[in-house]
Tab-separated table of C-alpha atoms in Angstrom:
chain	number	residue	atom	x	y	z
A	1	UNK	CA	0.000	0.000	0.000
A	2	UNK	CA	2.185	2.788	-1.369
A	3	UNK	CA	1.316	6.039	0.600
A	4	UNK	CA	0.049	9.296	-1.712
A	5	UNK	CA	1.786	11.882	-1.161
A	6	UNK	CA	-1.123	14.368	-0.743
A	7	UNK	CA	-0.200	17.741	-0.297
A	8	UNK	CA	-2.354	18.756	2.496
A	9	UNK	CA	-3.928	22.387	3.834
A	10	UNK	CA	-3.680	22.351	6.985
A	11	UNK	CA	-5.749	24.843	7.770
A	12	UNK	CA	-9.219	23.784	5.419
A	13	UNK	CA	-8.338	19.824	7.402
A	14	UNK	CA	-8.232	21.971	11.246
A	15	UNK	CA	-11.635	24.569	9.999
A	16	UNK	CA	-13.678	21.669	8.224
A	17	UNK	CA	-13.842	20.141	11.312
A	18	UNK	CA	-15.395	23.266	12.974
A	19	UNK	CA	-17.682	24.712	10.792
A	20	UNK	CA	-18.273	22.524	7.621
A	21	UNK	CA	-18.118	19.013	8.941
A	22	UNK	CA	-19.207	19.946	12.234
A	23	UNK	CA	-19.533	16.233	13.687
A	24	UNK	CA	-22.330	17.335	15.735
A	25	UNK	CA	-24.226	19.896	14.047
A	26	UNK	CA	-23.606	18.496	10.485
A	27	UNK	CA	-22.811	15.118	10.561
A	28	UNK	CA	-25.259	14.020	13.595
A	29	UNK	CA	-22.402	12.133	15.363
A	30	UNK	CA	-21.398	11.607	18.916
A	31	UNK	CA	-24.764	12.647	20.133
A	32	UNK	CA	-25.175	10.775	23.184
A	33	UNK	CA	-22.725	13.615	24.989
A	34	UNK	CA	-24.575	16.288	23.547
A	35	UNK	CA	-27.597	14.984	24.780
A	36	UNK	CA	-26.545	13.751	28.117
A	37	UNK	CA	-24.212	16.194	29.748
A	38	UNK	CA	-25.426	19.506	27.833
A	39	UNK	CA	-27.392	20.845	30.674
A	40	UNK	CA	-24.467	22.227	32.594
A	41	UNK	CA	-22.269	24.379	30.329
A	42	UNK	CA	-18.910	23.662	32.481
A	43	UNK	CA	-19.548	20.314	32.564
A	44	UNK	CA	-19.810	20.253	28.121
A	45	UNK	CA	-17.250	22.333	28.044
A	46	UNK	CA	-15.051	19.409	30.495
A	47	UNK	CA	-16.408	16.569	28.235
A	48	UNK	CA	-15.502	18.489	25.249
A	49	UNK	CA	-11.789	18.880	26.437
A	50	UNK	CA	-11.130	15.404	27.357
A	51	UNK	CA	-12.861	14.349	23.867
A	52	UNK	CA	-9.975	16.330	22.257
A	53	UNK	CA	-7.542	15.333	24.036
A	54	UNK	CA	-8.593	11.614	23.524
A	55	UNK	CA	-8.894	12.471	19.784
A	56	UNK	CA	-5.253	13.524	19.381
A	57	UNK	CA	-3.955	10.880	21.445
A	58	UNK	CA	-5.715	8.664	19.448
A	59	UNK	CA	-5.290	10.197	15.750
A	60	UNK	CA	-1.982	10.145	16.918
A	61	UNK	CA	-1.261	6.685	17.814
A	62	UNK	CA	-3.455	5.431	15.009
A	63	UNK	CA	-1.571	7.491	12.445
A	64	UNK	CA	1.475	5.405	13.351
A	65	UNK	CA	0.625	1.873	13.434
A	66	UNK	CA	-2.081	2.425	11.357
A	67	UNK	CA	-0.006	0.947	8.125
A	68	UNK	CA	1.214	-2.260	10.151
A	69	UNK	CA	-2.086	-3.207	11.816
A	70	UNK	CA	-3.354	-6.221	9.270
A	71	UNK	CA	-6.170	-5.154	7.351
A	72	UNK	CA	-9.113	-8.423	8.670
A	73	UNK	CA	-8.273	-6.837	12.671
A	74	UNK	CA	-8.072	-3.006	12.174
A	75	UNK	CA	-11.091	-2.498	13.904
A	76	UNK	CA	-10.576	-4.695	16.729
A	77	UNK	CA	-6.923	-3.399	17.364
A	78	UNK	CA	-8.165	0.203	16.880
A	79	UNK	CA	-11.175	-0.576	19.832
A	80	UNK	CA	-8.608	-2.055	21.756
A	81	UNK	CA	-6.280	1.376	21.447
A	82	UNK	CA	-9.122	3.800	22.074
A	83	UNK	CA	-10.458	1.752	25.179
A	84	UNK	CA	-6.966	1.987	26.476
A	85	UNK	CA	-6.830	5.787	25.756
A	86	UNK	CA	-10.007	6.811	27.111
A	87	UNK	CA	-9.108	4.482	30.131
A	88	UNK	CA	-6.393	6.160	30.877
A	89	UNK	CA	-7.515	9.940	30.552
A	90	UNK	CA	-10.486	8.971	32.925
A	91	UNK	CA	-8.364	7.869	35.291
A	92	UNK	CA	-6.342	10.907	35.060
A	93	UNK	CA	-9.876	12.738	35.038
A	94	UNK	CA	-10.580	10.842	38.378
A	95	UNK	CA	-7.537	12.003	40.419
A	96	UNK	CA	-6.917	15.131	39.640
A	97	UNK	CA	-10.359	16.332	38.483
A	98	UNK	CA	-12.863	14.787	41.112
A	99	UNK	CA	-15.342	17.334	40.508
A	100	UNK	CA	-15.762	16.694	36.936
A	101	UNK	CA	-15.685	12.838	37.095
A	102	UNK	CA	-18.719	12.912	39.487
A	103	UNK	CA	-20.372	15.189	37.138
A	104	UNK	CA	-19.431	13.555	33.787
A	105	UNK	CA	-20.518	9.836	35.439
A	106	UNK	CA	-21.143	7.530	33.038
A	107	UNK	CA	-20.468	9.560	30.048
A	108	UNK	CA	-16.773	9.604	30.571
A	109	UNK	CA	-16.367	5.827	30.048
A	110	UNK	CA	-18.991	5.981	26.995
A	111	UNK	CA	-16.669	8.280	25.034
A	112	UNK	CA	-14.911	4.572	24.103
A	113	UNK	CA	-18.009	4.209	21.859
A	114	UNK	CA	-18.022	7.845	20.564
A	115	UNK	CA	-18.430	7.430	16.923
A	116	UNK	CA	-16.526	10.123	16.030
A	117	UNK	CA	-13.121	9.278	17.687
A	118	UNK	CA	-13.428	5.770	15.730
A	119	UNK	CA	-14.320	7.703	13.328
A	120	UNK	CA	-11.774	9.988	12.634
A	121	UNK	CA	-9.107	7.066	13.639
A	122	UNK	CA	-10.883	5.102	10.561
A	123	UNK	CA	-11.685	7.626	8.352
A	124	UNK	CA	-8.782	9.990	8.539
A	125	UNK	CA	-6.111	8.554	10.778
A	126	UNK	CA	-5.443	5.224	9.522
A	127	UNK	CA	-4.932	6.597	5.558
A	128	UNK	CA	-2.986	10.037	6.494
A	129	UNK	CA	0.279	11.454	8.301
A	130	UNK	CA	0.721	11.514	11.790
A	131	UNK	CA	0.629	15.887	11.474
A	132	UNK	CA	-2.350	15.719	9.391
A	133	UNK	CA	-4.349	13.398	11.437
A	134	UNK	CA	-3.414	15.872	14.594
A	135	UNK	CA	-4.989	19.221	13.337
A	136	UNK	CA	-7.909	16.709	11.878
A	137	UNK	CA	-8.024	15.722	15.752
A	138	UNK	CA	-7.810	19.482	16.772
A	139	UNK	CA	-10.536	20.452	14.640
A	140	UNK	CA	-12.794	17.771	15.035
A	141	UNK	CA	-11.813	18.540	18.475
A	142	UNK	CA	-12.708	22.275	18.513
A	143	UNK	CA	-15.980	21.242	16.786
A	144	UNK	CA	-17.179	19.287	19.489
A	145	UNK	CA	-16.185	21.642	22.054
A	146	UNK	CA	-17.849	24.560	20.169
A	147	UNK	CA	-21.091	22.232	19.697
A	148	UNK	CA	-21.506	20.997	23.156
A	149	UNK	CA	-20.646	24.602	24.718
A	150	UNK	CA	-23.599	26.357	22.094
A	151	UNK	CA	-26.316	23.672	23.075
A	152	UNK	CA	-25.461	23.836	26.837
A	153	UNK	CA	-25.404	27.621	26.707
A	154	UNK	CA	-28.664	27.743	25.313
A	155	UNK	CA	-30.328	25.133	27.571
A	156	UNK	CA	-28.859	26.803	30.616
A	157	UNK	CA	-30.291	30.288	29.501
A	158	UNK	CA	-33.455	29.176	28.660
A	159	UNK	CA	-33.713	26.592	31.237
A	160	UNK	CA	-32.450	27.664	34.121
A	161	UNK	CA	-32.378	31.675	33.452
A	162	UNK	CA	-28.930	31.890	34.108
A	163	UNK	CA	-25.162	30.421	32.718
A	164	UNK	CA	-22.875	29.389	34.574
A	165	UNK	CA	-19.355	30.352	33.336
A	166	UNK	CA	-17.631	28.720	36.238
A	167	UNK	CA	-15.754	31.637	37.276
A	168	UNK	CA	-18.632	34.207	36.200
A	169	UNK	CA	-22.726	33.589	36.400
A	170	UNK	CA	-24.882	35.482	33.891
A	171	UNK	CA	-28.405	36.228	35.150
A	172	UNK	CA	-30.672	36.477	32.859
A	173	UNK	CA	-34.118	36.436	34.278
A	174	UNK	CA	-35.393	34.823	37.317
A	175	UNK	CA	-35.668	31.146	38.027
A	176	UNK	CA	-39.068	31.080	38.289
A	177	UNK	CA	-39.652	32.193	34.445
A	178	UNK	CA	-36.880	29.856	33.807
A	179	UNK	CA	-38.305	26.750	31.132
A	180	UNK	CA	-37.182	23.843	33.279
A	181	UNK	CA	-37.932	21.200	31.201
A	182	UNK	CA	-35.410	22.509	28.820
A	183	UNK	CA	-32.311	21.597	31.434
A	184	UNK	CA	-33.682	17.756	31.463
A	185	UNK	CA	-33.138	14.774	28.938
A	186	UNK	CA	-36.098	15.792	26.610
A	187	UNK	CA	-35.134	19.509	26.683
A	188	UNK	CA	-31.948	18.766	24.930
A	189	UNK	CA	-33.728	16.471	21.462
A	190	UNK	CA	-35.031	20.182	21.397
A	191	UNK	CA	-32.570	22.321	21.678
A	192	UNK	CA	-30.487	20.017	19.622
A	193	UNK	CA	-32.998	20.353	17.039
A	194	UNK	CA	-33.535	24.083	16.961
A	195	UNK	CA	-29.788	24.428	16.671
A	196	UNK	CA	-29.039	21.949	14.064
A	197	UNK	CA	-32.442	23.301	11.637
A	198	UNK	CA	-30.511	26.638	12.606
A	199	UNK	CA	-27.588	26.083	11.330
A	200	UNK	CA	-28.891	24.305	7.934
A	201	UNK	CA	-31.105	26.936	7.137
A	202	UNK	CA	-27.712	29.179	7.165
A	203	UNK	CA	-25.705	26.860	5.170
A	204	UNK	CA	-29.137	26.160	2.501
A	205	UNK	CA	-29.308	29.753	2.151
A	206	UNK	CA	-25.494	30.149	1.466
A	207	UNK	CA	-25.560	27.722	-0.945
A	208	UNK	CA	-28.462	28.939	-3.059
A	209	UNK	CA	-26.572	32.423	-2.550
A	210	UNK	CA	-23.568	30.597	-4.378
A	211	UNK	CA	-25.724	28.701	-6.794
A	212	UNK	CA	-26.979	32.153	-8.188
A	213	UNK	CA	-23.962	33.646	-8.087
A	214	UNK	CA	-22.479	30.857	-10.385
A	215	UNK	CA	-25.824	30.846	-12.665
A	216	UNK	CA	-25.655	34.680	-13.194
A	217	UNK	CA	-21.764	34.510	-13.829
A	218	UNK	CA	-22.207	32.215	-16.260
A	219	UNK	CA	-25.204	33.791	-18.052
A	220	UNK	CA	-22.512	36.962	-18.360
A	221	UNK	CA	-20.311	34.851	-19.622
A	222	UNK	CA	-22.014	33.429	-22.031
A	223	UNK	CA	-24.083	36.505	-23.013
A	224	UNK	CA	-20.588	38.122	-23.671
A	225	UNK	CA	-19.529	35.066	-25.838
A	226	UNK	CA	-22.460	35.341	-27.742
B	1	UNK	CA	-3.664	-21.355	9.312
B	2	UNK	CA	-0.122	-19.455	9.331
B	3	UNK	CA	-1.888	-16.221	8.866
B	4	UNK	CA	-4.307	-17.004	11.967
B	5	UNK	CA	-1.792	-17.456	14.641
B	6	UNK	CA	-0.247	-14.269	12.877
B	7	UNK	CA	-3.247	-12.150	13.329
B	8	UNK	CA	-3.986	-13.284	17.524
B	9	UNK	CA	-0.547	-12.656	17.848
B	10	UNK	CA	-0.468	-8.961	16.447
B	11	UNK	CA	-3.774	-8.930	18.502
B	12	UNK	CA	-2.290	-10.313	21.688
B	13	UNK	CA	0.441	-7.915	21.546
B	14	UNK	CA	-1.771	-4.630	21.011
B	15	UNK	CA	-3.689	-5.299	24.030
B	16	UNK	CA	-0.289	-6.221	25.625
B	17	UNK	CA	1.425	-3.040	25.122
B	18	UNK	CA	-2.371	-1.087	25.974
B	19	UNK	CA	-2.916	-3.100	29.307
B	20	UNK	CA	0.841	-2.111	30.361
B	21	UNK	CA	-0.131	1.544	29.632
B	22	UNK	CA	-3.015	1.492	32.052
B	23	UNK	CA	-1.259	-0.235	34.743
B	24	UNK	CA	1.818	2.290	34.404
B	25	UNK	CA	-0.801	5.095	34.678
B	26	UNK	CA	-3.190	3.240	37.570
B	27	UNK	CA	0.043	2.924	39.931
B	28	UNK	CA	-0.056	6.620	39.740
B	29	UNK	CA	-3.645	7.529	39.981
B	30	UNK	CA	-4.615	4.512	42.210
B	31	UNK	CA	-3.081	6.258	45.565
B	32	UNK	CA	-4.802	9.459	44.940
B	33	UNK	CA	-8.064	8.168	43.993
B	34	UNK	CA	-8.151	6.268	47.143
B	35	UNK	CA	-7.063	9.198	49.119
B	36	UNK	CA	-10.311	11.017	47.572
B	37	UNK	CA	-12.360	8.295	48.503
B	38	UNK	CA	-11.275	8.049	52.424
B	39	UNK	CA	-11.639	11.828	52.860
B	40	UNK	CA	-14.866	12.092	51.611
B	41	UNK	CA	-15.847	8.934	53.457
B	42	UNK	CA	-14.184	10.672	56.791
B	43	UNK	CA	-16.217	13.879	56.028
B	44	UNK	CA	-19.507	11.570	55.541
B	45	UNK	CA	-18.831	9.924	59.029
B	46	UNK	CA	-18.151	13.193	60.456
B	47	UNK	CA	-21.824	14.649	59.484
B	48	UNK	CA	-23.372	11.512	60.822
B	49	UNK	CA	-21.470	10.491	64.030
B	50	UNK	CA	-19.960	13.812	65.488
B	51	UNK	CA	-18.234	11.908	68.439
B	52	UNK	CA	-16.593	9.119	65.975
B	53	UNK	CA	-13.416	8.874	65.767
B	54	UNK	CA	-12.733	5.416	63.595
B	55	UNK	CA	-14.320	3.677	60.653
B	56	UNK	CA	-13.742	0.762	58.058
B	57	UNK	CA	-15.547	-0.355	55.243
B	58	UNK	CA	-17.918	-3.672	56.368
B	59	UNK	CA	-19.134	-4.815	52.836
B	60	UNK	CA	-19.323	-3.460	49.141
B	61	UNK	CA	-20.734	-4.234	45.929
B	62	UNK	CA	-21.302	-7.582	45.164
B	63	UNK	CA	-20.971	-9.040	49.128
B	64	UNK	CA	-24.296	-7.314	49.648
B	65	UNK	CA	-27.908	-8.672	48.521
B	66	UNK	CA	-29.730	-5.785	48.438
B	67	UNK	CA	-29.340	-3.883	45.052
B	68	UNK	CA	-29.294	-0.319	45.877
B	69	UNK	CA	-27.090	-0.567	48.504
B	70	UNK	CA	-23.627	-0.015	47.261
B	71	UNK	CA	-21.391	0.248	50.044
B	72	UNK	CA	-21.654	-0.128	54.170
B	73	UNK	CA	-19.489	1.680	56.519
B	74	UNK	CA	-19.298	0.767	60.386
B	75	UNK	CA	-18.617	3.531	62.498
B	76	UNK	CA	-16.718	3.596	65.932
B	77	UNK	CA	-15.869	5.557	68.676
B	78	UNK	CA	-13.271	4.664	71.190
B	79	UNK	CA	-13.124	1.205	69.835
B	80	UNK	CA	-16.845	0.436	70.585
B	81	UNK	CA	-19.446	0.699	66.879
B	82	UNK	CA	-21.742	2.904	67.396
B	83	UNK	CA	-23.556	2.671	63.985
B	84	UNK	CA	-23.364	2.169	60.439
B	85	UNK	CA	-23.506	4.460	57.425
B	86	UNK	CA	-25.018	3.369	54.411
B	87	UNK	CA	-23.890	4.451	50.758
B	88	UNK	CA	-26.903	3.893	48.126
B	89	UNK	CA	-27.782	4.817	44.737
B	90	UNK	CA	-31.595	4.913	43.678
B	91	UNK	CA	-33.096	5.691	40.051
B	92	UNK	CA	-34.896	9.276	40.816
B	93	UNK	CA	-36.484	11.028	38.360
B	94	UNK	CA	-33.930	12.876	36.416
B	95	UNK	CA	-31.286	9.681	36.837
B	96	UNK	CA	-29.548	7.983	40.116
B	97	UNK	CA	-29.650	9.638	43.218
B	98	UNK	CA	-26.464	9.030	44.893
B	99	UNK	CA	-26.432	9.495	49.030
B	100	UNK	CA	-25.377	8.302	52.231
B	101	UNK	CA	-27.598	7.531	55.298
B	102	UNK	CA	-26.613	7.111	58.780
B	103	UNK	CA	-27.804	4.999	61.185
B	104	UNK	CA	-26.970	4.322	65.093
B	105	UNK	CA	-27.552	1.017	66.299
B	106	UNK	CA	-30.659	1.674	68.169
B	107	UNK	CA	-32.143	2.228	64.316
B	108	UNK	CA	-32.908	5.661	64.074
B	109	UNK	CA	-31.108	7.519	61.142
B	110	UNK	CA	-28.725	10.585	61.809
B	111	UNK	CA	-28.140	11.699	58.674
B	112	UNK	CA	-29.401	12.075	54.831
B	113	UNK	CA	-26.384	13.648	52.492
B	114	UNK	CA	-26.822	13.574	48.861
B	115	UNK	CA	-23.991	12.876	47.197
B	116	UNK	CA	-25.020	13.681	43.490
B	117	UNK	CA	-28.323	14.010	42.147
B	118	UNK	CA	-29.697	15.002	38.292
B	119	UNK	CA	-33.103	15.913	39.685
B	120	UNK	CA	-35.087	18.978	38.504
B	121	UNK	CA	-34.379	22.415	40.254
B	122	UNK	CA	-37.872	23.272	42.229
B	123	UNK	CA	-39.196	20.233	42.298
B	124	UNK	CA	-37.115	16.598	43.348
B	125	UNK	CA	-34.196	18.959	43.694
B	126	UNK	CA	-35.242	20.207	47.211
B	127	UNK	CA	-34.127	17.022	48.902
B	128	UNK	CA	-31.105	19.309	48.487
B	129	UNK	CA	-32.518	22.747	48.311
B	130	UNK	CA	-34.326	22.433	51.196
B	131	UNK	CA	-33.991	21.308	54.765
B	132	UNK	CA	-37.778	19.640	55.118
B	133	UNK	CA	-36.925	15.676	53.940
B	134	UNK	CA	-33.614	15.419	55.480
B	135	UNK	CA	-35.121	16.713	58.761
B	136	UNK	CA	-38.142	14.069	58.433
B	137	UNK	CA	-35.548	11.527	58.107
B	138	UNK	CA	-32.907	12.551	60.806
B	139	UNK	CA	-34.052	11.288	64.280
B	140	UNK	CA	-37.066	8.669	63.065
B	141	UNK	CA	-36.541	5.347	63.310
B	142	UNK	CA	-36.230	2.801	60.062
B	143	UNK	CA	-39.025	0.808	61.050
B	144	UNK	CA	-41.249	3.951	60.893
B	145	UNK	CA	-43.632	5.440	58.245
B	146	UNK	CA	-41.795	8.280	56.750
B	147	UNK	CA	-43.813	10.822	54.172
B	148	UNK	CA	-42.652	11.399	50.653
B	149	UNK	CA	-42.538	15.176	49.801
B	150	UNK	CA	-44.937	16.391	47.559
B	151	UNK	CA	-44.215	18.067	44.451
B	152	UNK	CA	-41.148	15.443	44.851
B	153	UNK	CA	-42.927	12.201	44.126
B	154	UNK	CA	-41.005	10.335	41.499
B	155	UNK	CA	-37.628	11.691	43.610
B	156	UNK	CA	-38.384	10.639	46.751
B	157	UNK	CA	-40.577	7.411	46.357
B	158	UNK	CA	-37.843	5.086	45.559
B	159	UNK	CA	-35.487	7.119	48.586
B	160	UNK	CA	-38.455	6.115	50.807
B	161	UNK	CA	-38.915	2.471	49.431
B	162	UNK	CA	-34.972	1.808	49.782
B	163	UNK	CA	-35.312	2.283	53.612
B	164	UNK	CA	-36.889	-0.847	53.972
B	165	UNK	CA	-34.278	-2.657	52.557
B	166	UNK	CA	-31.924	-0.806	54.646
B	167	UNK	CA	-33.935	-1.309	57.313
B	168	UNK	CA	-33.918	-5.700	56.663
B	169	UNK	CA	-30.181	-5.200	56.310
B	170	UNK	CA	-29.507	-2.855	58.981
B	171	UNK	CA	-31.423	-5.784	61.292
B	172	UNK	CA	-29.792	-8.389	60.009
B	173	UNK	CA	-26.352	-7.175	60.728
B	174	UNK	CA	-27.122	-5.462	63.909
């Protein structure tokens, strides 16, 4: 399996994971953090971090073995490799973060199963240079983060009537106007949804903008040609 | 066949080289964890028996029958127990309720701490919020009726039910 030598951008592999692969928003993945820890913004923003992390340690690793791993057990080797990472980083998370592992319970450990770090290990990783398959795990990264911390602001300000910045609280209105169902498991399929028709409607309408600009270039051209 | 024995072996020696990795980073973790764990036990025991002065673990996880009872403290002071405290985790509305209960030996209950809770704010969050259910709980005995809070249903139903398992327990073991 002779490598291509791609010449990569760096910076269109770091921003596609961001904005215009968003694995969230646009490609639907890794949902069960966004829906399970988004109703405490700190707590997203935690999950987020140690999802990056994880995702550059294990772009990383997988970027180097990658080529020798035998082709019938890549995806039980790779398993075994992320288990082992995210192992690791929550027991890191458990000693010197003790606050955050009681809050992130369960969804610490099920980041083994988040799509997107097999994912990008599978998709990107495994076929691509170790550099390249960091900034794709720094922007797939950065999109999480950026994901998680724009549903959990929302649900917090609508839900609760105040964020939480950790070291700053924003009051917004009082509790009592607050929509609390918003800050429970339901509230989130919501807000998710909101967020993600949202964003599409942005991107349709950008689109069509680009479509017309194209058709009405080309009817210039053309009209000139003629 | 060849390529078989190839392929375990390739597997065997990922998970090798992974499993060494987690015990090189659990050796440093491990002590600090369990550091964690005995001073928020010690602060638990502290709430419940003011006067104590000792305590070791009596049972955990699998060693006891009743489900929702994850852990079981006994409590001393001077050498002499002088109750138990009782570490449980019960579905509540919003997800598990995680708290600790303790209990002298003449069965009435001392103390109600939650631990962690995903209940809503206003409503199965006051078992937190507000002083009224641990106060109904502190001084009764286990035996006794004790009232759910209203409002608080779904939170503090299966709270309520779990004392009568802790209750069987707590009698068995006295």
């Amino acid at each position: 399996m002779e490598a291509k030598h791609k010449k990569y951008n760096y910076k269109e592999v770091l921003t596609a994971g961001i904005f215009k692969e968003n694995p969230i928003f646009k490609l639907l993945l890794s949902l069960c953090p966004a829906l399970g820890v988004t109703a405490v913004l700190v707590n997203s923003v935690g999950l987020g971090v140690i999802i990056l992390v994880s995702l550059i340690m294990t772009n990383t690793i997988i970027a180097i073995v990658g080529k020798f791993v035998p082709d019938e057990i890549r995806i039980p080797a790779y398993i075994t490799i992320i288990a082992g990472v995210i192992t690791i980083m929550e027991m890191m998370v458990h000693a010197f973060m003790p606050d955050l592992f009681a809050a992130l319970g369960v969804f610490l450990s099920l980041v083994v199963v988040n799509c997107i770090i097999m994912g990008r290990a599978e998709a990107f990783a495994a076929k691509n240079t170790v550099l390249a398959s960091i900034y794709d795990a720094i922007g797939n990264g950065l999109g999480i983060i950026f994901a998680l911390a724009v549903i959990a602001f929302f649900r917090e300000f609508f839900g609760r009537g105040f964020v939480d910045f950790g070291f700053f609280r924003l009051n917004v209105f009082p509790q009592e106007y607050a929509i609390g169902f918003l800050v429970q498991p339901m509230g989130a399929f919501l807000m998710l949804g909101i967020i993600v028709g949202i964003m599409s409607t942005i991107a349709v309408g950008k689109n069509n903008q680009k479509k017309a600009a194209l058709k009405s270039q080309k009817t210039a051209t053309t009209k000139a040609k003629g | 066949m060849k390529k078989i024995i190839y392929l375990s072996l390739f597997l065997g020696l990922v998970s090798a080289v992974v499993t060494g990795a987690m015990a090189g980073v659990n050796t440093i973790t491990a002590p600090i964890i369990a550091e964690a764990q005995y001073q928020a036990f010690r602060a638990a025991v502290n709430f419940a028996f003011p006067t104590a002065d000792n305590f070791e673990i009596l049972a955990e996880g699998e060693e006891i029958e009743s489900p929702h009872i994850i852990q079981i403290l006994e409590v001393f002071e001077g050498g002499e127990p002088i109750g138990f405290i009782y570490h449980k985790i019960v579905p509540g509305f919003g997800g598990p309720i995680n708290y600790m209960m303790g209990i002298d030996f003449d069965g009435n209950f001392t103390s109600f701490s939650v631990l962690s809770h995903s209940e809503t704010p206003g409503f199965g969050a006051r078992i937190v919020d507000e002083p009224d259910f641990a106060a109904s709980l502190i001084g009764t005995h286990a035996g006794s009726q004790i009232d759910i809070l209203t409002g608080a249903t779904n939170t503090t139903t299966p709270i309520v039910r779990a004392i009568g398992e802790l209750h069987q327990d707590f009698m068995n073991r006295r």
